[in-house]
């Protein structure tokens, strides 16, 4: 009872902001379909609601002082979904990027896209270029949207780039180190990943940021993505902070 009260008291923005916050948070946006089904709605309604939540969470993260938020919007494996759902998922960002633009500018948020852009519909490629160009000088936070992204594919592309540098003599094999590999990943330039969240009860990584998550804290919640709002996010941050604090305590005892 006391513990519950203590947690409850902790979960307000100001308290959470007094603790150490992650610089870079990534989220696997899962559970849109189930959220919709439980309300008797089509799956697409869940994706629509999930998109609205991406913007709200981005502004919250920027307000909290988090420097980077990376979300998994469409994986290289998601093409296997029914054609109509894929079509809908490709149209959503076109609409939403336009809607978000004024607020991204107002909140000083830069948007970056990672993934194989060349395989996206041309209209979406154009929108991706537009929003990245518009927001490129914003400095408060980077919102990275993974669109047609797969981590193994990203690592393969990095290996190919390094392999060709080795082949043409630009670098020697023993010059390959973690820094060089990171510089070839699509996330180059972002802070190290501190916290990876997956909503909706699944506890797997699904080919997302495999290299980047080396030292990340993992947080799984049963809440579906459209219901993952400020209180749920603050709870994840409190967990993150408590894990860090426990680690400090153990070191002191040693
Ligand atoms: C997984 O939930 C979710 C996706 C594959 C799509 C996530 C995409 C968005 C929230 C849209 C992002 C849009 C913009 C504009 C960035 P699921 O459909 O697998 O849910 P389920 O497991 O309950 O079926």
Tab-separated table of C-alpha atoms and ligand atoms in Angstrom:
chain	number	residue	atom	x	y	z
A	1	UNK	CA	0.000	0.000	0.000
A	2	UNK	CA	2.762	2.387	1.041
A	3	UNK	CA	4.772	1.376	-2.015
A	4	UNK	CA	1.810	2.006	-4.307
A	5	UNK	CA	1.305	5.454	-2.799
A	6	UNK	CA	4.958	6.257	-3.169
A	7	UNK	CA	4.951	5.326	-6.848
A	8	UNK	CA	1.758	7.317	-7.411
A	9	UNK	CA	3.246	10.364	-5.754
A	10	UNK	CA	6.327	10.091	-7.924
A	11	UNK	CA	4.421	10.060	-11.165
A	12	UNK	CA	4.090	13.668	-12.042
A	13	UNK	CA	6.152	15.493	-14.620
A	14	UNK	CA	8.076	17.713	-12.231
A	15	UNK	CA	9.178	14.845	-9.988
A	16	UNK	CA	10.242	12.716	-12.933
A	17	UNK	CA	12.198	15.637	-14.385
A	18	UNK	CA	14.244	15.918	-11.177
A	19	UNK	CA	15.688	12.474	-11.837
A	20	UNK	CA	18.014	11.399	-14.592
A	21	UNK	CA	16.141	11.161	-17.879
A	22	UNK	CA	17.086	9.022	-20.846
A	23	UNK	CA	18.571	11.018	-23.712
A	24	UNK	CA	17.247	8.630	-26.320
A	25	UNK	CA	14.016	6.618	-26.079
A	26	UNK	CA	12.790	4.175	-28.730
A	27	UNK	CA	9.281	2.753	-28.912
A	28	UNK	CA	7.865	-0.272	-30.728
A	29	UNK	CA	4.325	0.963	-31.404
A	30	UNK	CA	2.433	-2.283	-30.930
A	31	UNK	CA	-1.221	-3.058	-30.306
A	32	UNK	CA	-3.020	-0.698	-32.669
A	33	UNK	CA	-4.974	-3.547	-34.229
A	34	UNK	CA	-6.026	-5.068	-30.899
A	35	UNK	CA	-6.954	-1.630	-29.552
A	36	UNK	CA	-9.283	-1.137	-32.517
A	37	UNK	CA	-10.724	-4.656	-32.378
A	38	UNK	CA	-11.590	-4.310	-28.691
A	39	UNK	CA	-13.717	-1.301	-29.654
A	40	UNK	CA	-15.378	-3.002	-32.623
A	41	UNK	CA	-13.420	-0.781	-35.036
A	42	UNK	CA	-11.360	-1.696	-38.122
A	43	UNK	CA	-7.593	-2.165	-37.578
A	44	UNK	CA	-6.940	1.014	-39.536
A	45	UNK	CA	-8.713	3.019	-36.838
A	46	UNK	CA	-6.043	1.762	-34.428
A	47	UNK	CA	-3.248	2.937	-36.727
A	48	UNK	CA	-4.961	6.297	-37.062
A	49	UNK	CA	-5.233	6.668	-33.283
A	50	UNK	CA	-1.649	5.413	-32.911
A	51	UNK	CA	-0.426	8.133	-35.251
A	52	UNK	CA	-2.179	10.829	-33.255
A	53	UNK	CA	-0.380	9.470	-30.214
A	54	UNK	CA	3.045	9.643	-31.911
A	55	UNK	CA	2.722	13.409	-32.200
A	56	UNK	CA	1.474	13.834	-28.628
A	57	UNK	CA	4.319	11.700	-27.259
A	58	UNK	CA	6.883	13.581	-29.323
A	59	UNK	CA	5.826	16.899	-27.845
A	60	UNK	CA	5.805	15.385	-24.353
A	61	UNK	CA	9.330	13.986	-24.824
A	62	UNK	CA	10.596	17.334	-26.102
A	63	UNK	CA	8.989	19.115	-23.115
A	64	UNK	CA	10.640	16.679	-20.717
A	65	UNK	CA	14.064	17.409	-22.235
A	66	UNK	CA	14.531	14.041	-23.930
A	67	UNK	CA	16.838	14.587	-26.898
A	68	UNK	CA	15.776	11.779	-29.228
A	69	UNK	CA	12.635	9.692	-29.731
A	70	UNK	CA	12.710	6.899	-32.298
A	71	UNK	CA	9.520	5.051	-33.237
A	72	UNK	CA	8.953	1.921	-35.305
A	73	UNK	CA	6.164	2.817	-37.736
A	74	UNK	CA	6.694	0.231	-40.485
A	75	UNK	CA	9.135	-2.654	-40.629
A	76	UNK	CA	10.676	-4.340	-43.663
A	77	UNK	CA	8.469	-7.321	-42.696
A	78	UNK	CA	5.210	-5.322	-42.554
A	79	UNK	CA	4.805	-5.539	-46.356
A	80	UNK	CA	3.417	-9.044	-45.673
A	81	UNK	CA	0.233	-7.504	-44.208
A	82	UNK	CA	-2.993	-7.335	-46.259
A	83	UNK	CA	-2.644	-4.929	-49.213
A	84	UNK	CA	-5.326	-2.589	-47.913
A	85	UNK	CA	-3.614	-2.239	-44.532
A	86	UNK	CA	-0.230	-1.593	-46.171
A	87	UNK	CA	-1.808	1.032	-48.414
A	88	UNK	CA	-3.346	2.711	-45.389
A	89	UNK	CA	-0.056	2.660	-43.473
A	90	UNK	CA	1.739	4.261	-46.449
A	91	UNK	CA	-0.895	7.012	-46.688
A	92	UNK	CA	-0.952	7.847	-42.974
A	93	UNK	CA	2.440	9.597	-42.782
A	94	UNK	CA	1.641	11.655	-45.896
A	95	UNK	CA	-1.371	13.093	-44.135
A	96	UNK	CA	0.139	13.311	-40.693
A	97	UNK	CA	3.469	14.877	-41.673
A	98	UNK	CA	1.526	17.801	-43.159
A	99	UNK	CA	-0.641	18.083	-40.069
A	100	UNK	CA	2.348	17.866	-37.715
A	101	UNK	CA	4.581	20.358	-39.509
A	102	UNK	CA	3.435	23.534	-37.675
A	103	UNK	CA	3.728	21.880	-34.247
A	104	UNK	CA	7.111	20.348	-35.030
A	105	UNK	CA	8.335	23.833	-35.917
A	106	UNK	CA	6.699	25.416	-32.871
A	107	UNK	CA	8.271	22.801	-30.596
A	108	UNK	CA	11.678	22.930	-32.303
A	109	UNK	CA	11.579	19.215	-33.213
A	110	UNK	CA	13.596	17.857	-36.136
A	111	UNK	CA	12.136	14.904	-37.971
A	112	UNK	CA	14.327	12.225	-39.442
A	113	UNK	CA	13.315	9.081	-41.318
A	114	UNK	CA	15.304	5.844	-41.228
A	115	UNK	CA	14.692	2.827	-43.451
A	116	UNK	CA	14.792	2.056	-47.136
A	117	UNK	CA	13.187	5.207	-48.464
A	118	UNK	CA	13.678	4.202	-52.098
A	119	UNK	CA	11.102	1.396	-51.737
A	120	UNK	CA	8.366	3.694	-50.390
A	121	UNK	CA	5.625	5.061	-52.676
A	122	UNK	CA	6.913	8.147	-54.548
A	123	UNK	CA	4.391	10.450	-52.899
A	124	UNK	CA	5.623	9.370	-49.472
A	125	UNK	CA	9.280	9.736	-50.502
A	126	UNK	CA	8.499	13.298	-51.530
A	127	UNK	CA	6.754	14.026	-48.215
A	128	UNK	CA	9.670	12.517	-46.288
A	129	UNK	CA	12.121	14.816	-48.105
A	130	UNK	CA	9.854	17.808	-47.469
A	131	UNK	CA	9.420	17.308	-43.721
A	132	UNK	CA	13.096	16.525	-43.159
A	133	UNK	CA	14.091	19.656	-45.067
A	134	UNK	CA	11.545	21.832	-43.260
A	135	UNK	CA	12.643	20.743	-39.781
A	136	UNK	CA	16.375	20.257	-40.395
A	137	UNK	CA	17.505	23.223	-38.275
A	138	UNK	CA	15.323	22.382	-35.246
A	139	UNK	CA	17.415	21.548	-32.206
A	140	UNK	CA	15.289	20.600	-29.190
A	141	UNK	CA	14.687	16.965	-30.069
A	142	UNK	CA	15.045	14.570	-32.982
A	143	UNK	CA	11.958	12.510	-33.771
A	144	UNK	CA	13.084	9.571	-35.884
A	145	UNK	CA	10.436	7.556	-37.695
A	146	UNK	CA	11.513	4.095	-38.812
A	147	UNK	CA	9.668	3.490	-42.087
A	148	UNK	CA	10.437	0.348	-44.064
A	149	UNK	CA	13.193	-0.258	-41.520
A	150	UNK	CA	14.799	-3.525	-40.452
A	151	UNK	CA	17.819	-3.637	-38.180
A	152	UNK	CA	19.478	-6.636	-39.841
A	153	UNK	CA	19.093	-4.888	-43.180
A	154	UNK	CA	20.604	-1.713	-41.668
A	155	UNK	CA	23.589	-3.674	-40.311
A	156	UNK	CA	24.001	-5.439	-43.665
A	157	UNK	CA	24.118	-2.087	-45.465
A	158	UNK	CA	26.694	-0.775	-42.972
A	159	UNK	CA	28.818	-3.915	-43.527
A	160	UNK	CA	28.574	-3.449	-47.299
A	161	UNK	CA	29.750	0.179	-47.011
A	162	UNK	CA	32.664	-0.799	-44.781
A	163	UNK	CA	33.469	-3.797	-46.998
A	164	UNK	CA	33.745	-1.581	-50.032
A	165	UNK	CA	36.008	0.876	-48.128
A	166	UNK	CA	38.252	-2.080	-47.223
A	167	UNK	CA	38.177	-3.414	-50.785
A	168	UNK	CA	39.250	-0.113	-52.295
A	169	UNK	CA	41.982	0.334	-49.690
A	170	UNK	CA	40.434	3.350	-47.925
A	171	UNK	CA	40.634	1.507	-44.580
A	172	UNK	CA	42.399	-1.595	-43.257
A	173	UNK	CA	40.306	-4.397	-41.657
A	174	UNK	CA	41.839	-3.752	-38.233
A	175	UNK	CA	40.648	-0.145	-38.408
A	176	UNK	CA	37.045	-1.363	-38.164
A	177	UNK	CA	35.787	-0.539	-34.681
A	178	UNK	CA	32.473	0.132	-32.954
A	179	UNK	CA	32.644	3.847	-33.742
A	180	UNK	CA	33.110	3.215	-37.444
A	181	UNK	CA	30.214	0.743	-37.531
A	182	UNK	CA	27.976	3.220	-35.691
A	183	UNK	CA	28.880	5.942	-38.158
A	184	UNK	CA	27.543	3.769	-40.992
A	185	UNK	CA	24.207	2.982	-39.314
A	186	UNK	CA	21.057	4.926	-40.194
A	187	UNK	CA	20.966	6.269	-36.635
A	188	UNK	CA	24.444	7.853	-36.921
A	189	UNK	CA	24.555	11.089	-34.953
A	190	UNK	CA	21.762	10.194	-32.517
A	191	UNK	CA	22.638	9.771	-28.821
A	192	UNK	CA	23.116	6.188	-27.577
A	193	UNK	CA	19.800	4.422	-26.959
A	194	UNK	CA	18.933	4.463	-23.232
A	195	UNK	CA	15.407	3.078	-23.057
A	196	UNK	CA	13.489	0.789	-25.402
A	197	UNK	CA	9.754	0.449	-24.822
A	198	UNK	CA	7.389	-2.061	-26.415
A	199	UNK	CA	3.679	-1.654	-25.850
A	200	UNK	CA	0.885	-4.215	-25.912
A	201	UNK	CA	2.333	-7.193	-24.082
A	202	UNK	CA	4.723	-8.747	-26.586
A	203	UNK	CA	8.250	-9.143	-25.241
A	204	UNK	CA	10.408	-9.254	-28.343
A	205	UNK	CA	12.470	-6.807	-30.346
A	206	UNK	CA	11.234	-7.605	-33.873
A	207	UNK	CA	14.348	-6.511	-35.772
A	208	UNK	CA	14.451	-3.001	-34.276
A	209	UNK	CA	17.704	-1.209	-33.361
A	210	UNK	CA	19.606	-4.417	-32.607
A	211	UNK	CA	23.042	-2.795	-32.538
A	212	UNK	CA	21.849	0.369	-30.809
A	213	UNK	CA	20.132	-1.440	-27.914
A	214	UNK	CA	23.390	-2.930	-26.566
A	215	UNK	CA	23.120	-1.032	-23.259
A	216	UNK	CA	19.486	0.086	-23.391
A	217	UNK	CA	17.049	-0.594	-20.563
A	218	UNK	CA	14.059	-2.593	-21.799
A	219	UNK	CA	10.503	-1.807	-20.735
A	220	UNK	CA	7.511	-3.924	-21.732
A	221	UNK	CA	3.950	-2.939	-20.944
A	222	UNK	CA	0.580	-4.519	-21.684
A	223	UNK	CA	-0.931	-1.142	-22.589
A	224	UNK	CA	-1.647	-0.937	-26.336
A	225	UNK	CA	0.089	1.930	-28.134
A	226	UNK	CA	-3.008	4.167	-28.605
A	227	UNK	CA	-3.564	4.101	-24.810
A	228	UNK	CA	0.091	4.742	-23.930
A	229	UNK	CA	-0.165	8.373	-22.832
A	230	UNK	CA	1.654	10.697	-20.443
A	231	UNK	CA	0.913	8.743	-17.194
A	232	UNK	CA	2.051	5.467	-18.773
A	233	UNK	CA	5.194	7.068	-20.183
A	234	UNK	CA	6.041	8.696	-16.852
A	235	UNK	CA	5.653	5.281	-15.233
A	236	UNK	CA	8.193	3.877	-17.701
A	237	UNK	CA	10.553	6.724	-16.852
A	238	UNK	CA	10.174	6.080	-13.124
A	239	UNK	CA	11.067	2.434	-13.755
A	240	UNK	CA	14.069	3.515	-15.794
A	241	UNK	CA	15.186	5.841	-13.016
A	242	UNK	CA	14.718	3.197	-10.337
A	243	UNK	CA	16.833	0.737	-12.288
A	244	UNK	CA	19.652	3.262	-12.485
A	245	UNK	CA	19.337	4.043	-8.790
A	246	UNK	CA	19.465	0.355	-7.844
A	247	UNK	CA	22.616	-0.091	-9.841
A	248	UNK	CA	24.256	2.798	-7.967
A	249	UNK	CA	23.205	1.263	-4.625
A	250	UNK	CA	24.792	-2.084	-5.423
A	251	UNK	CA	28.043	-0.457	-6.473
A	252	UNK	CA	28.240	1.444	-3.183
A	253	UNK	CA	27.777	-1.784	-1.180
A	254	UNK	CA	30.616	-3.524	-2.982
B	1	LIG	C1	1.799	-2.559	-34.777
B	1	LIG	O1	0.519	-2.765	-34.262
B	1	LIG	C2	1.796	-1.305	-35.463
B	1	LIG	C3	2.184	-1.098	-36.736
B	1	LIG	C4	2.703	-2.153	-37.613
B	1	LIG	C5	2.072	0.223	-37.343
B	1	LIG	C6	2.430	1.352	-36.420
B	1	LIG	C7	2.179	2.580	-37.132
B	1	LIG	C8	1.650	3.689	-36.624
B	1	LIG	C9	1.231	3.903	-35.238
B	1	LIG	C10	1.479	4.818	-37.534
B	1	LIG	C11	2.661	5.719	-37.467
B	1	LIG	C12	2.347	6.841	-38.289
B	1	LIG	C13	3.076	7.934	-38.420
B	1	LIG	C14	2.475	9.051	-39.099
B	1	LIG	C15	4.435	8.022	-37.912
B	1	LIG	P1	-0.355	-3.955	-34.831
B	1	LIG	O2	-1.120	-3.453	-35.983
B	1	LIG	O3	0.541	-5.109	-35.130
B	1	LIG	O4	-1.295	-4.240	-33.645
B	1	LIG	P2	-1.796	-5.694	-33.179
B	1	LIG	O5	-0.579	-6.455	-32.758
B	1	LIG	O6	-2.709	-5.367	-32.061
B	1	LIG	O7	-2.487	-6.297	-34.357
